[in-house]
PDB file of N, CA, C and O in Angstrom:
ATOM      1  N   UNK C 880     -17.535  -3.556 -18.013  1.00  0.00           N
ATOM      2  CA  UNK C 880     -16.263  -4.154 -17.666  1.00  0.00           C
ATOM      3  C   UNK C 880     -15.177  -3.540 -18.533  1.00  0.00           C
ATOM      4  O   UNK C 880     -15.336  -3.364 -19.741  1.00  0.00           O
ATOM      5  N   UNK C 881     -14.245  -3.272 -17.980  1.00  0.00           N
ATOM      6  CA  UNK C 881     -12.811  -2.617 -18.681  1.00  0.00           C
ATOM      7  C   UNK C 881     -11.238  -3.229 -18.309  1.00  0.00           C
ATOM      8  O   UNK C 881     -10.657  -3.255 -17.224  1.00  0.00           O
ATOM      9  N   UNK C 882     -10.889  -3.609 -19.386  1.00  0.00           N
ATOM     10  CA  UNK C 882     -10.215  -4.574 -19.528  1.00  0.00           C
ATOM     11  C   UNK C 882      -8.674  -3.457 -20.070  1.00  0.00           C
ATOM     12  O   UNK C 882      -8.660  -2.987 -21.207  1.00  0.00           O
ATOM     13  N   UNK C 883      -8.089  -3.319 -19.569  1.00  0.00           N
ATOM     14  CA  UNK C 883      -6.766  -1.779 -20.428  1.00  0.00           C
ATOM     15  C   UNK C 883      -5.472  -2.538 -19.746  1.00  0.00           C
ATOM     16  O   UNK C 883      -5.462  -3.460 -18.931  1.00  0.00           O
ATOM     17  N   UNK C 884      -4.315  -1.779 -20.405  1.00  0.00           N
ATOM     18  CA  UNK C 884      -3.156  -1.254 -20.115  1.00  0.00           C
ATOM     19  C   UNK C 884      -2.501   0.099 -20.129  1.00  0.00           C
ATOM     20  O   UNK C 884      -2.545   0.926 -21.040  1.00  0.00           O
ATOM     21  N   UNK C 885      -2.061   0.163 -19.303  1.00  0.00           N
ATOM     22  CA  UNK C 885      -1.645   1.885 -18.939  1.00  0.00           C
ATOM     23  C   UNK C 885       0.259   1.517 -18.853  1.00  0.00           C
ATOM     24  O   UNK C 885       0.747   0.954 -17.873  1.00  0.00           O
ATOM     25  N   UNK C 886       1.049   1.944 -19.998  1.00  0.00           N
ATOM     26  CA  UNK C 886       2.108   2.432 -19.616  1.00  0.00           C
ATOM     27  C   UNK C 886       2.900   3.892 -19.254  1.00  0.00           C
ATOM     28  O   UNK C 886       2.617   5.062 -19.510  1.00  0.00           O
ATOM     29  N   UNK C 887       3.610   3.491 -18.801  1.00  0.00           N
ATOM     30  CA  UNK C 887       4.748   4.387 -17.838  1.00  0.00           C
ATOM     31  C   UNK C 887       5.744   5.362 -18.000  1.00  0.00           C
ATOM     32  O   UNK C 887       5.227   5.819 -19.019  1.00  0.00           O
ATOM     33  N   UNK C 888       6.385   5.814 -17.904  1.00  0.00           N
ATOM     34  CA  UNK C 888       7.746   5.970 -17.359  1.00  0.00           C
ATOM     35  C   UNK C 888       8.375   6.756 -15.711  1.00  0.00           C
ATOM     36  O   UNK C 888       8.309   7.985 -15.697  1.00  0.00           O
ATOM     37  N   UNK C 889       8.770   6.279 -14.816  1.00  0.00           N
ATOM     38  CA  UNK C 889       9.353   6.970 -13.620  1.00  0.00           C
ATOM     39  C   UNK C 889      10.512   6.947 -13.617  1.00  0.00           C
ATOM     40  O   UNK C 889      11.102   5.870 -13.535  1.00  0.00           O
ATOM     41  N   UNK C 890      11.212   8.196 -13.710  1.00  0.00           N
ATOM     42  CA  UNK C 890      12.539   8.973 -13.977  1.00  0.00           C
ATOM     43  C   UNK C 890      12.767  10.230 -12.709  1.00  0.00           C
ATOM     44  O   UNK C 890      12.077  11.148 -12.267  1.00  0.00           O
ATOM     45  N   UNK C 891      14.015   9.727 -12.459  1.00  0.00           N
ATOM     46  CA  UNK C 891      14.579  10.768 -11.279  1.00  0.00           C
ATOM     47  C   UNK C 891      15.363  11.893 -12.527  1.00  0.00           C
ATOM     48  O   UNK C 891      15.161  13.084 -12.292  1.00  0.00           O
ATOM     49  N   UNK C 892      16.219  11.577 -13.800  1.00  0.00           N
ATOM     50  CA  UNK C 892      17.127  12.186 -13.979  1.00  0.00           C
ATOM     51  C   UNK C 892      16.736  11.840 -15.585  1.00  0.00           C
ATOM     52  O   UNK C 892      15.546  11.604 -15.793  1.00  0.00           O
ATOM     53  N   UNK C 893      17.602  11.800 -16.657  1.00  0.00           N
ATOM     54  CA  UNK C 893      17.531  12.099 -18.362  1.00  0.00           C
ATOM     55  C   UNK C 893      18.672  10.898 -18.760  1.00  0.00           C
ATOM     56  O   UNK C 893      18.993  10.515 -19.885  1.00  0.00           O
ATOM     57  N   UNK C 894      19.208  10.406 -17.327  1.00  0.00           N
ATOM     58  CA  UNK C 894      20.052   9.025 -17.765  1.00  0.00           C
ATOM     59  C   UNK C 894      19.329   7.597 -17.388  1.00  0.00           C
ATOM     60  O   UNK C 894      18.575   7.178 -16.510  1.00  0.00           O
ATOM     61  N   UNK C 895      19.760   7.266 -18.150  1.00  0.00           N
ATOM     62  CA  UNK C 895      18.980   5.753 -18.839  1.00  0.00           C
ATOM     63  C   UNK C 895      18.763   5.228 -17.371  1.00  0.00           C
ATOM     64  O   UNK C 895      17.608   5.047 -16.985  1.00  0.00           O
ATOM     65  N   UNK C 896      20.023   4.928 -16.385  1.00  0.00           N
ATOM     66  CA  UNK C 896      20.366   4.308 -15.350  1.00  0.00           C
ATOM     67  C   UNK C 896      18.898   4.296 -14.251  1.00  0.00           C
ATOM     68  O   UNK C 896      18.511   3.425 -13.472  1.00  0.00           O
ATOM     69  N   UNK C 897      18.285   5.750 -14.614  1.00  0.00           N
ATOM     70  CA  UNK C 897      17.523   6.702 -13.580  1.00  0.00           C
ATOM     71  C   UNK C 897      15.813   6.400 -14.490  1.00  0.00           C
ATOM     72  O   UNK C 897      14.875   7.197 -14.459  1.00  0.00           O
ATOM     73  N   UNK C 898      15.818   5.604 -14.926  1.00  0.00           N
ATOM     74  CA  UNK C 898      14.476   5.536 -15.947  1.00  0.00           C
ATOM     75  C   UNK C 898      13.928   4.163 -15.670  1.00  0.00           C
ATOM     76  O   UNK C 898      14.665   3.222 -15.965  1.00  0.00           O
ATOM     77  N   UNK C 899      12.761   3.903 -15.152  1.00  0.00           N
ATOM     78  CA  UNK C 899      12.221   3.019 -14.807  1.00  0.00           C
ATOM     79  C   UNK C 899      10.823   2.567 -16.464  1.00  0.00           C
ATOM     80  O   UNK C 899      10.309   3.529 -17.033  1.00  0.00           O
ATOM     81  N   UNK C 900      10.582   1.576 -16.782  1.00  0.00           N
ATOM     82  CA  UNK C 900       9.475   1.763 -18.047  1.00  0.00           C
ATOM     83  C   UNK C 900       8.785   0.541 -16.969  1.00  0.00           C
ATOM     84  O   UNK C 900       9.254  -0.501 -16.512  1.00  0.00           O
ATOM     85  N   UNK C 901       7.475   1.209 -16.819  1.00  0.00           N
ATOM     86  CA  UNK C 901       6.570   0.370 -16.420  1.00  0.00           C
ATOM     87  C   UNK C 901       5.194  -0.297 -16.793  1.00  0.00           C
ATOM     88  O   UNK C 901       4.421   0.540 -16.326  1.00  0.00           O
ATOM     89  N   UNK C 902       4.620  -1.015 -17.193  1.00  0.00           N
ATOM     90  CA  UNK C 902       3.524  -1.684 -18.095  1.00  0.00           C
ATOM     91  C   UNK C 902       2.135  -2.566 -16.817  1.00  0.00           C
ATOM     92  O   UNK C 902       2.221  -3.702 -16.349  1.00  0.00           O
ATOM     93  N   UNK C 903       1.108  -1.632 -16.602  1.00  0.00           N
ATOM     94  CA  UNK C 903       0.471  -2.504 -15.408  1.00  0.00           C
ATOM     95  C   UNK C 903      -0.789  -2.764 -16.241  1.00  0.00           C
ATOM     96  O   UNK C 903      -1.360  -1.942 -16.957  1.00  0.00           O
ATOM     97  N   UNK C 904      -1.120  -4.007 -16.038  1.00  0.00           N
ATOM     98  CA  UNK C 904      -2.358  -4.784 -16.767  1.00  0.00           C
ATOM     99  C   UNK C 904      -3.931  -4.650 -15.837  1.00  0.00           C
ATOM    100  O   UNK C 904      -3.995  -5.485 -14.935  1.00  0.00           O
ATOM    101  N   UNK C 905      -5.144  -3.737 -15.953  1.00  0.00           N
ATOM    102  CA  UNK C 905      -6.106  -3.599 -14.894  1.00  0.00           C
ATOM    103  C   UNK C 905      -7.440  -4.072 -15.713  1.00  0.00           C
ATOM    104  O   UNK C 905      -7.612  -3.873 -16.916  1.00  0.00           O
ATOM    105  N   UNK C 906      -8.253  -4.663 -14.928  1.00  0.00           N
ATOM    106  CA  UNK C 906      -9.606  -4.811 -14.628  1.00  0.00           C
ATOM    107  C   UNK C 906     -10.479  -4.346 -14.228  1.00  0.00           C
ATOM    108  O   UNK C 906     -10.670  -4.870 -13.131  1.00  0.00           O
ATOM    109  N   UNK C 907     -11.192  -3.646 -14.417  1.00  0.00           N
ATOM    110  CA  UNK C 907     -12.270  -2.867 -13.499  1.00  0.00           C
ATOM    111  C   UNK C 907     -11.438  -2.150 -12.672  1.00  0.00           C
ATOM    112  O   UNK C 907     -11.591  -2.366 -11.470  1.00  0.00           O
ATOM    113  N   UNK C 908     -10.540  -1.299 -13.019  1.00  0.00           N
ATOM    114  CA  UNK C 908      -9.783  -0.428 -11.568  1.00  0.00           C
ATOM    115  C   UNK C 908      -8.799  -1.689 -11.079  1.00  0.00           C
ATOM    116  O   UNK C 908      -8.006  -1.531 -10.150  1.00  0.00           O
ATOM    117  N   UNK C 909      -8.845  -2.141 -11.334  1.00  0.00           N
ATOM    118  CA  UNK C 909      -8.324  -3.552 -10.555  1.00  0.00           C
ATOM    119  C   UNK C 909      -6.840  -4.090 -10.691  1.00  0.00           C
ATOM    120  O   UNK C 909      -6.821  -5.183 -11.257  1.00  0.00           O
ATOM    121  N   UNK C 910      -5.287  -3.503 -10.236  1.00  0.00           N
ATOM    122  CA  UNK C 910      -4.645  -4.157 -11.484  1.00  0.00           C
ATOM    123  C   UNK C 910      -3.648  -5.671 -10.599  1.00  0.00           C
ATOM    124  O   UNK C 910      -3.095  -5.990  -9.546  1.00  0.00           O
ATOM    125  N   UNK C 911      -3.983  -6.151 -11.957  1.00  0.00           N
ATOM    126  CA  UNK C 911      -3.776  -7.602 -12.116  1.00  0.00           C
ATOM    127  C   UNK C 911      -2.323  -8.072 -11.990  1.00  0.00           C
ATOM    128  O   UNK C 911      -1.879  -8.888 -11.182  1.00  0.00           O
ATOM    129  N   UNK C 912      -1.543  -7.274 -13.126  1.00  0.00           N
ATOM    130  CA  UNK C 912      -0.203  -7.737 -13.181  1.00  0.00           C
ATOM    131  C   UNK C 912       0.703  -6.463 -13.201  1.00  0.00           C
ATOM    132  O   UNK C 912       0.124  -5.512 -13.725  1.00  0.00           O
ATOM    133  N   UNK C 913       1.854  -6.216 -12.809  1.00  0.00           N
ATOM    134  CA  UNK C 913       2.589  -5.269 -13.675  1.00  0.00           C
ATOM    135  C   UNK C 913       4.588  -5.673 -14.475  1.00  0.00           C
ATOM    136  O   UNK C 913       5.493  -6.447 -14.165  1.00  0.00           O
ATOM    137  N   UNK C 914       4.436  -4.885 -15.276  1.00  0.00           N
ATOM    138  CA  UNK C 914       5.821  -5.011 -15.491  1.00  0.00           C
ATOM    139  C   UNK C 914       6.783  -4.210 -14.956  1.00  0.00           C
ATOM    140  O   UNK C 914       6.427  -3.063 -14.683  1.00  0.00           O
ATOM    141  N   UNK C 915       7.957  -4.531 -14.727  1.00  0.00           N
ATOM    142  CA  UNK C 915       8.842  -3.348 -14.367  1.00  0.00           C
ATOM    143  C   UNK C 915      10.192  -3.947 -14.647  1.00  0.00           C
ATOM    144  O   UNK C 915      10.764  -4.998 -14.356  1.00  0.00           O
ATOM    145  N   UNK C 916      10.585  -2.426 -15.601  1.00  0.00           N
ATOM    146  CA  UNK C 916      11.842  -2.882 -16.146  1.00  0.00           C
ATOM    147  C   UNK C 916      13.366  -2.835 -15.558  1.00  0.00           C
ATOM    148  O   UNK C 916      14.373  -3.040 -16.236  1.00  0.00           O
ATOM    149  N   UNK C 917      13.340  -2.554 -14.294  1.00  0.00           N
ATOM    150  CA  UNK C 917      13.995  -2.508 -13.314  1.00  0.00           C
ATOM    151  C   UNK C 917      14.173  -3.671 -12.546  1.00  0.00           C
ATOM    152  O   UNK C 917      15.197  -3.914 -11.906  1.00  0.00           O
ATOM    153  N   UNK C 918      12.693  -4.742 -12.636  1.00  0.00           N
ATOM    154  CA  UNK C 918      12.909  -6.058 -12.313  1.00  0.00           C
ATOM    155  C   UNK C 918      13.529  -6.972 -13.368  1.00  0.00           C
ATOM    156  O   UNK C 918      14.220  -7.981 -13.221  1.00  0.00           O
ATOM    157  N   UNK C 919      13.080  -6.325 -14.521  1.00  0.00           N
ATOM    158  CA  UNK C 919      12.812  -7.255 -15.748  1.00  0.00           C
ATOM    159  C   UNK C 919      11.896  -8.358 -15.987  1.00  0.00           C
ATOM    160  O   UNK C 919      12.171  -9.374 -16.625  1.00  0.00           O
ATOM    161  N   UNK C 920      10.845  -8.100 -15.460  1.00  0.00           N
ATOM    162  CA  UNK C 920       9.453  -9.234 -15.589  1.00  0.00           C
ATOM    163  C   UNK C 920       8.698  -8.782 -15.263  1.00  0.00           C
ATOM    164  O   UNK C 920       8.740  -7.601 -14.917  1.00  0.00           O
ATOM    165  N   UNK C 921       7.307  -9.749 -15.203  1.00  0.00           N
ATOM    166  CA  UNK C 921       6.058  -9.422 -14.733  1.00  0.00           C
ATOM    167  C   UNK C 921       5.651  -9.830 -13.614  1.00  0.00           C
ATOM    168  O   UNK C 921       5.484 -11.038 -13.447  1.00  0.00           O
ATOM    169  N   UNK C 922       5.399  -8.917 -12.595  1.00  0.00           N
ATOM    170  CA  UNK C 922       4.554  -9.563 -11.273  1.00  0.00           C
ATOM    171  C   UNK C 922       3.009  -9.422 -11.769  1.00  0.00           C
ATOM    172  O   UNK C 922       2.342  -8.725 -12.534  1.00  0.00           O
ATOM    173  N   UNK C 923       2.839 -10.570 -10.813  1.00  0.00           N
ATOM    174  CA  UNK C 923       1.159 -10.614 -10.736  1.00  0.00           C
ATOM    175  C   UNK C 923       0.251 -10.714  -9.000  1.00  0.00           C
ATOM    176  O   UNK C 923       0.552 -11.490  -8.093  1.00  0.00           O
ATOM    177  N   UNK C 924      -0.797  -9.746  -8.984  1.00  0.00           N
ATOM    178  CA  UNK C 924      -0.753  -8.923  -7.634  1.00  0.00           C
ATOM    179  C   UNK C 924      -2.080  -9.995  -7.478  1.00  0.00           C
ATOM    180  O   UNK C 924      -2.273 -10.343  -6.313  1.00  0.00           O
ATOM    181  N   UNK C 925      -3.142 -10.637  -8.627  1.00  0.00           N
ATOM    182  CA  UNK C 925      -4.124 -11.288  -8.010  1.00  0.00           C
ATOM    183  C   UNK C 925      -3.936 -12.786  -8.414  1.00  0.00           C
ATOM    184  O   UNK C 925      -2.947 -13.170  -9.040  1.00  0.00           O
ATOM    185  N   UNK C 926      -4.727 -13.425  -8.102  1.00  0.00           N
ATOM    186  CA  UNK C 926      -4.841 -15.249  -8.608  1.00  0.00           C
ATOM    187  C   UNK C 926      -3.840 -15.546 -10.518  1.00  0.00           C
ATOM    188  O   UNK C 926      -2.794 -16.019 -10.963  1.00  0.00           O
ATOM    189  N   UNK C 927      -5.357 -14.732 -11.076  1.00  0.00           N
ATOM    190  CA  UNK C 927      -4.922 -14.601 -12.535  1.00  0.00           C
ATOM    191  C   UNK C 927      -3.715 -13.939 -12.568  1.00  0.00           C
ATOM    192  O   UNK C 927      -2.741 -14.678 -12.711  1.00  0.00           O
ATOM    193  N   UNK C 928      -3.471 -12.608 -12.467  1.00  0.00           N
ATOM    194  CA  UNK C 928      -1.836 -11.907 -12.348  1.00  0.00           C
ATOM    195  C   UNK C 928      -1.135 -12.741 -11.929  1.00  0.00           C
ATOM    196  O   UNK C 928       0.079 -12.842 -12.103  1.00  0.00           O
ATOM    197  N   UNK C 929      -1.629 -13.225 -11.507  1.00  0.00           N
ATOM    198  CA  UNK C 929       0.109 -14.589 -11.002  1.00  0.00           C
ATOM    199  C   UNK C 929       0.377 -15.514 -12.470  1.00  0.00           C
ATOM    200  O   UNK C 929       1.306 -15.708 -13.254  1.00  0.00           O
ATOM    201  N   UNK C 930      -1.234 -15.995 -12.277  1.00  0.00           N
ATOM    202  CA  UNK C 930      -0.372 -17.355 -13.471  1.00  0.00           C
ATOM    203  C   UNK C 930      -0.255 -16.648 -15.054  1.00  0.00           C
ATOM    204  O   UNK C 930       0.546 -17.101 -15.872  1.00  0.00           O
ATOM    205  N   UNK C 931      -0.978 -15.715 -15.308  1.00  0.00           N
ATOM    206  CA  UNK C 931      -0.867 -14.711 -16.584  1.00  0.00           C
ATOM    207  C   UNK C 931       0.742 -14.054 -16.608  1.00  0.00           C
ATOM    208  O   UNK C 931       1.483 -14.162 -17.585  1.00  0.00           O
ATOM    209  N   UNK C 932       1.156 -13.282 -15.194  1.00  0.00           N
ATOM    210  CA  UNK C 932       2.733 -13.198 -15.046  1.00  0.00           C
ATOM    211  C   UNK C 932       3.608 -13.980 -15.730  1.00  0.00           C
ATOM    212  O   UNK C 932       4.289 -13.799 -16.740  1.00  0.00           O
ATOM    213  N   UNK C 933       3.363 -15.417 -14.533  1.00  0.00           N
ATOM    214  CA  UNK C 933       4.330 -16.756 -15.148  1.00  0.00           C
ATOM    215  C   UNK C 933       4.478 -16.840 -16.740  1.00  0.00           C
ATOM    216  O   UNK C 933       5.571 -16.973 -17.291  1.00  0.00           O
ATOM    217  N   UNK C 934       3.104 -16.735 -17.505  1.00  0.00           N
ATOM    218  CA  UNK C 934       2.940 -17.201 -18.852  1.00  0.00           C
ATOM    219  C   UNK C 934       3.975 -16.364 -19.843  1.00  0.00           C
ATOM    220  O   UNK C 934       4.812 -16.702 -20.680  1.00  0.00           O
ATOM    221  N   UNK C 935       3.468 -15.037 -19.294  1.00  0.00           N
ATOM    222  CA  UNK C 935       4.470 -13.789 -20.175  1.00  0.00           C
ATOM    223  C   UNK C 935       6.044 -14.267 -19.844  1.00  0.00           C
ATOM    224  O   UNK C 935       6.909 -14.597 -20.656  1.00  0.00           O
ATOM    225  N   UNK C 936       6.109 -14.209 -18.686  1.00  0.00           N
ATOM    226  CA  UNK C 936       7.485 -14.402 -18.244  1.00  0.00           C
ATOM    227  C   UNK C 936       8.560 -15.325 -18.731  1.00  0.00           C
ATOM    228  O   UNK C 936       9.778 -15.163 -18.801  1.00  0.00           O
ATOM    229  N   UNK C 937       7.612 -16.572 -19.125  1.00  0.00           N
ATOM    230  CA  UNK C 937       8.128 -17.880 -20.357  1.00  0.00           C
ATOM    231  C   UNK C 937       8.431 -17.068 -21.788  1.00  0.00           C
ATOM    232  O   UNK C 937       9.312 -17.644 -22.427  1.00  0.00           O
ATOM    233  N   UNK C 938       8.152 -16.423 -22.141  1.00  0.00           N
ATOM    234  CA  UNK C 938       8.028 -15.423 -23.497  1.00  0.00           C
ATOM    235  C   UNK C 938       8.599 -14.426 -23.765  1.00  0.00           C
ATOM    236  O   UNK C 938       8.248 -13.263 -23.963  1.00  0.00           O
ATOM    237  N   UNK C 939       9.891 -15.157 -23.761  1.00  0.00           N
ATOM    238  CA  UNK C 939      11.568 -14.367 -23.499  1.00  0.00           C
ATOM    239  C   UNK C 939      11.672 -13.603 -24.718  1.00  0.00           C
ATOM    240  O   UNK C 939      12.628 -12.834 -24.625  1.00  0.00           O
ATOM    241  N   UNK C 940      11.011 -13.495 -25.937  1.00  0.00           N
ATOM    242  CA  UNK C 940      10.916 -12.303 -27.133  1.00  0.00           C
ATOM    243  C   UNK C 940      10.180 -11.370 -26.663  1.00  0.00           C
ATOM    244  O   UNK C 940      10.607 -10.217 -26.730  1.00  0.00           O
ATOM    245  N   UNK C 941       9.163 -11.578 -26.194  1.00  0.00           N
ATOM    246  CA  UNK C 941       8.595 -10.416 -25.333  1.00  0.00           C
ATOM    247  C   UNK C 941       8.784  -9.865 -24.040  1.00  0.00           C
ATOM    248  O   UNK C 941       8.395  -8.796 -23.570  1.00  0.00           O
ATOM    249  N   UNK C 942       9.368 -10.673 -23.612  1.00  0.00           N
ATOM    250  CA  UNK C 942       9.875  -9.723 -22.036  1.00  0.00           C
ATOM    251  C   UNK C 942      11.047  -8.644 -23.105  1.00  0.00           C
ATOM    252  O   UNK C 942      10.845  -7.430 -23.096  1.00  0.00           O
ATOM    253  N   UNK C 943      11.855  -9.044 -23.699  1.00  0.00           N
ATOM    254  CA  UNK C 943      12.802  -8.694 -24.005  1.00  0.00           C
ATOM    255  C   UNK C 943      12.644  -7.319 -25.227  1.00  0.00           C
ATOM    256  O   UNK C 943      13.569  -6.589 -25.584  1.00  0.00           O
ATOM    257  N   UNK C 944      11.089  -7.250 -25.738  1.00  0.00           N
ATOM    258  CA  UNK C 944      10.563  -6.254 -26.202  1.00  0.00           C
ATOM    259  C   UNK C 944      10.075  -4.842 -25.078  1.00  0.00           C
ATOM    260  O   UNK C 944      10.083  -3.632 -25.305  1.00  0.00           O
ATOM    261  N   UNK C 945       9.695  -5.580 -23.892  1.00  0.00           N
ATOM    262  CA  UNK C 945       9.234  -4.661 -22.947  1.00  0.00           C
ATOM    263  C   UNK C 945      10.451  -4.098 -22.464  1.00  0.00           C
ATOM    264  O   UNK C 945      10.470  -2.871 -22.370  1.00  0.00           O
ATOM    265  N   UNK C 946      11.868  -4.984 -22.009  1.00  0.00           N
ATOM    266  CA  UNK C 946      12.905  -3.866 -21.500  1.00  0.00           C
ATOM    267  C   UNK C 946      13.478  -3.153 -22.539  1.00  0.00           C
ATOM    268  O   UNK C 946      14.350  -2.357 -22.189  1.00  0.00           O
ATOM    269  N   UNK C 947      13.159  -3.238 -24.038  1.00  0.00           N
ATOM    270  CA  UNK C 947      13.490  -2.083 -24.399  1.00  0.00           C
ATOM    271  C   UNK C 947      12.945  -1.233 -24.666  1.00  0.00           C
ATOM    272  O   UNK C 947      13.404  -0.535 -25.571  1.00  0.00           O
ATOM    273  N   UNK C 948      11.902  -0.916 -24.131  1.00  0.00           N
ATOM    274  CA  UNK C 948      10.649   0.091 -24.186  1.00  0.00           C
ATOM    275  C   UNK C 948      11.141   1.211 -23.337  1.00  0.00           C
ATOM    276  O   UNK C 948      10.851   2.383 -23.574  1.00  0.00           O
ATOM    277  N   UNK C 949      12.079   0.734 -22.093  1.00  0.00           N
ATOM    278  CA  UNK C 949      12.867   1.423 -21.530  1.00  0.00           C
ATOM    279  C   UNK C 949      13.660   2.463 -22.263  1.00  0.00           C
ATOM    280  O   UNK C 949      13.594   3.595 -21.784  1.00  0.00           O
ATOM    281  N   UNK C 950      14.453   2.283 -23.415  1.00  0.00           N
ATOM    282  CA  UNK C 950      14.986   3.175 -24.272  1.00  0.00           C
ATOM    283  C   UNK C 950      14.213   3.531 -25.360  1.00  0.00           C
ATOM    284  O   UNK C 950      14.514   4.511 -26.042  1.00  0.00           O
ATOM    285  N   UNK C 951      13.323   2.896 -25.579  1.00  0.00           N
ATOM    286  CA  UNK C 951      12.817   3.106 -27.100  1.00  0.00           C
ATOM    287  C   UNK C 951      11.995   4.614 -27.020  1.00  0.00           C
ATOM    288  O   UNK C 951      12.095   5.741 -27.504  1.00  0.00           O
ATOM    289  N   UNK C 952      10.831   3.608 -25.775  1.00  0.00           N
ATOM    290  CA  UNK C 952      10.051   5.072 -24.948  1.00  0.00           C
ATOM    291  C   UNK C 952      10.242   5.633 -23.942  1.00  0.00           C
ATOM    292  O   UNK C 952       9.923   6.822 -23.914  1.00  0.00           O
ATOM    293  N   UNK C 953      10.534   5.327 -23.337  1.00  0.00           N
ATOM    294  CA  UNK C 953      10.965   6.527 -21.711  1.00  0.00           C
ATOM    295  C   UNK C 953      12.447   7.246 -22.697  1.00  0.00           C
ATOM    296  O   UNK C 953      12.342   8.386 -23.151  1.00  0.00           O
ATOM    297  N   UNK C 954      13.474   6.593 -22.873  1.00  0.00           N
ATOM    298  CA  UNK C 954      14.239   7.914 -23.027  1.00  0.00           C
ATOM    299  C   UNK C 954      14.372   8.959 -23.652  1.00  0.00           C
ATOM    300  O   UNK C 954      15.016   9.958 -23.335  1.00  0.00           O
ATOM    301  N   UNK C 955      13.689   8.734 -24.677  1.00  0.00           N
ATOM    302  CA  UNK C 955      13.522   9.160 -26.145  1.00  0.00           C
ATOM    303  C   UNK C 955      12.777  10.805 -25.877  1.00  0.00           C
ATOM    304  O   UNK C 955      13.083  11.908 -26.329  1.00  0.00           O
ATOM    305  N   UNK C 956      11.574  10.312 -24.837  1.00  0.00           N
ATOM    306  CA  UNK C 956      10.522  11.226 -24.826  1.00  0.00           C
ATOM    307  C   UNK C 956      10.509  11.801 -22.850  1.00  0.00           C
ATOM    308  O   UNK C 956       9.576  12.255 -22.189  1.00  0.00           O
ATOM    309  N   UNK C 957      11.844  11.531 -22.482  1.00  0.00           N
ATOM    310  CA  UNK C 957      11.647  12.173 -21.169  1.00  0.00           C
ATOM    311  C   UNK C 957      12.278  13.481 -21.406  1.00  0.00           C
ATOM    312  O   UNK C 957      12.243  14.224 -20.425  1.00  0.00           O
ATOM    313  N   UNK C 958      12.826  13.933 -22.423  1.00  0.00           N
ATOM    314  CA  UNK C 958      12.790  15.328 -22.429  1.00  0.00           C
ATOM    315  C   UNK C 958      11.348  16.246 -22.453  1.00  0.00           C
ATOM    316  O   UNK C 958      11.282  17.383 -21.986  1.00  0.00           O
ATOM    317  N   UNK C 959      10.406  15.650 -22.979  1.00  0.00           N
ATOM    318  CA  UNK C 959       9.282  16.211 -22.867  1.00  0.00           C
ATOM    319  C   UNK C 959       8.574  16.552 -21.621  1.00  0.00           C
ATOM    320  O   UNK C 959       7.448  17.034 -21.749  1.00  0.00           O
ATOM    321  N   UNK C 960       9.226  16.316 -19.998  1.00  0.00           N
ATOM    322  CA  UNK C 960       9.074  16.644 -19.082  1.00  0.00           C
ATOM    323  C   UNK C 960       9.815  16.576 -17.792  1.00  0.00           C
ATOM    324  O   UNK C 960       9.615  16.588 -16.577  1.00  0.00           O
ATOM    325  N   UNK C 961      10.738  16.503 -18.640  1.00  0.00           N
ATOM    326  CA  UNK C 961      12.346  16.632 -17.754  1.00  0.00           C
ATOM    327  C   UNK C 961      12.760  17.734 -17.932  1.00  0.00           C
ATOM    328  O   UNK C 961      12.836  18.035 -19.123  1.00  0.00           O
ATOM    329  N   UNK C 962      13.194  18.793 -16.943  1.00  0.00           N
ATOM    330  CA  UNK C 962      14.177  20.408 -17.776  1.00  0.00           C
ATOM    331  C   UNK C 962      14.937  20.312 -16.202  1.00  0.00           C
ATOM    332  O   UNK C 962      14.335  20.058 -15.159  1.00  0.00           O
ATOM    333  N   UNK C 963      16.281  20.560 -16.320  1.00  0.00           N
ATOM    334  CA  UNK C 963      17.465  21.151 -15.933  1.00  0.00           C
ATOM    335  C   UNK C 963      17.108  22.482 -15.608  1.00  0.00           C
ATOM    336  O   UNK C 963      16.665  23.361 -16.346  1.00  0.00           O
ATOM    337  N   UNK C 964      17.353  22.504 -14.447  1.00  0.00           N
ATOM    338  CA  UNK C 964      17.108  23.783 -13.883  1.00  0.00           C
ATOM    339  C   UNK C 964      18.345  24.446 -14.151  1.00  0.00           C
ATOM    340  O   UNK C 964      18.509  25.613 -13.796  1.00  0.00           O
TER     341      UNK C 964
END
């Protein structure tokens, strides 16, 4: 059994506006919940992802750690595979 988190970043462009930071919670291949900082919360895709969502979602220091993951990590480090043609 494998229990992980896999974060993100999906970027059209090198401005903040264009930078998505995404955080999805999986099970066995399976994923449960995700974040997206474009929503600003957590969806949850099964039974548990729902009410595990809700729980995070009450936990306004930590949602509020994840949207800035948006700048902290996606912008910081999308030059590392972003180039201007």
């Amino acid at each position: 059994f494998r229990h992980y988190y896999v974060s993100r970043c999906d970027f059209n462009s090198s401005e903040l506006n264009d930078i998505e930071y995404i955080r999805s919670v999986f099970y066995n291949k399976l994923e449960l919940a995700r974040f997206s900082s474009s929503l600003g919360k957590y969806v949850g895709y099964t039974e548990w992802g729902v009410k595990q969502a809700d729980y995070w979602n009450s936990q306004t220091a930590y949602i509020q750690q994840l949207k800035a993951q948006r700048e902290a990590y996606c912008l910081n480090n999308v030059g590392n595979d972003y180039y201007k043609a």
